[in-house]
Amino acid sequence: MSEPVMRRTPSGLCVDSLHKPTFRFHSPLAKALSLFSVLSVLAAAAAPITASALAADAPILSIESPKAVSSLLLDVAHAGKRLVAVGDRGHILYSDDNGKSWTQAKVPTRQMLTAVYFIDDKKGWAVGHDAQILASEDGGATWTRQFEDLQREAPLLDVWFKDASTGFAVGAYGALLTTRDGGKNWEDASDRLDNEDQYHLNAIAAVKDSGLFVVGEAGSMFRSADWGETWERLEGPYEGSLFGALGTAEPGVVIAYGLRGHLFRSADFGNTWETVPLKAGNGELEFGLSGGALLPDGSLVVVGHGGSVLKSTDSGRSFTVVNRSDRLSLASVIADEKGNLILVGQGGVRVASPTGAELGQL
């Protein structure tokens, strides 16, 4: 049986290929698209908001809780040797001991945060619901709010920075925001994309010696060979939603992954694609894939539903598959200094072996 293709009606209601309404979300990352049961958005464009203007507002801090480390977390990144994770209710956690213990950061929001990115051990950004963009200057210990747009009624889903000045954020309904001053001002650059249907943009990634790559709803793909100034729409290999993209250690090589265990590889920056078969213990992998990382040794790790952990040591040509015994959905992954995997998702943070096997839950 062919896989249902998820589409949206003009009102924002999600329907499948049989025109039946559905509110099921296929990965922890996709949950970020659920503001309420039905998605809606206003068409008004966002005016740039400065950090100084936001500073005048009385901040609503995320609630400190010892249970934050076991709550839903959607992304994790390195800030130098420090680990920083973000997730539900504005929770941001950081660890200085390879994930053994975590400290909750001071965060000026209680909205879900979907992605985090650091350019060094100090400067980082996080994005989430209400189109919020937060920034940190101290390795994730404290955060300020740089941007939000309540009128969008939709989240930002990923963020990437080229350096301390130039960055991009992507999100629901085709949102593409950019800054040239480290986030003091953000510009709506959504019209740079040929995305008339306003497909959700789920991920942005850098591809070695090539440029930027964006994937999203309904198999949508966009690339920029000039690192964000202009964009080209591509005909992708898949009509279902893609939740992530990842550049490899090889120039021009990118992988894209999404619903039902679909993973694709391109060796020419998206001109052509091949399907990468994924074999689990009982046959083909059918769990959705939601996050991934290029590790320091050049290997790739992709994670998803059902505790799926995929690893490649040949630049994405093939993957081994481990389904963790807890079967908890995973949203993102990085490696610690010892090569162990730091997994985040449903149930918070877990530290696993380099293959994804259990080491114990925090």
PDB file of C-alpha atoms in Angstrom, residues 75-79 82-85 116-118 332 334:
ATOM      1  CA  ASP A  75      17.563  19.501  19.947  1.00  0.00           C
ATOM      2  CA  VAL A  76      21.058  19.367  21.405  1.00  0.00           C
ATOM      3  CA  ALA A  77      24.294  21.103  20.367  1.00  0.00           C
ATOM      4  CA  HIS A  78      27.880  21.715  21.417  1.00  0.00           C
ATOM      5  CA  ALA A  79      28.944  25.051  22.901  1.00  0.00           C
ATOM      6  CA  ARG A  82      29.568  22.127  26.902  1.00  0.00           C
ATOM      7  CA  LEU A  83      26.352  20.385  25.800  1.00  0.00           C
ATOM      8  CA  VAL A  84      23.181  22.469  25.428  1.00  0.00           C
ATOM      9  CA  ALA A  85      19.684  20.997  24.937  1.00  0.00           C
ATOM     10  CA  VAL A 116      19.652  25.348  18.991  1.00  0.00           C
ATOM     11  CA  TYR A 117      22.941  26.283  17.266  1.00  0.00           C
ATOM     12  CA  PHE A 118      26.294  27.548  18.600  1.00  0.00           C
ATOM     13  CA  SER A 332      18.316  14.934  17.983  1.00  0.00           C
ATOM     14  CA  ILE A 334      25.430  14.625  19.114  1.00  0.00           C
TER      15      ILE A 334
END
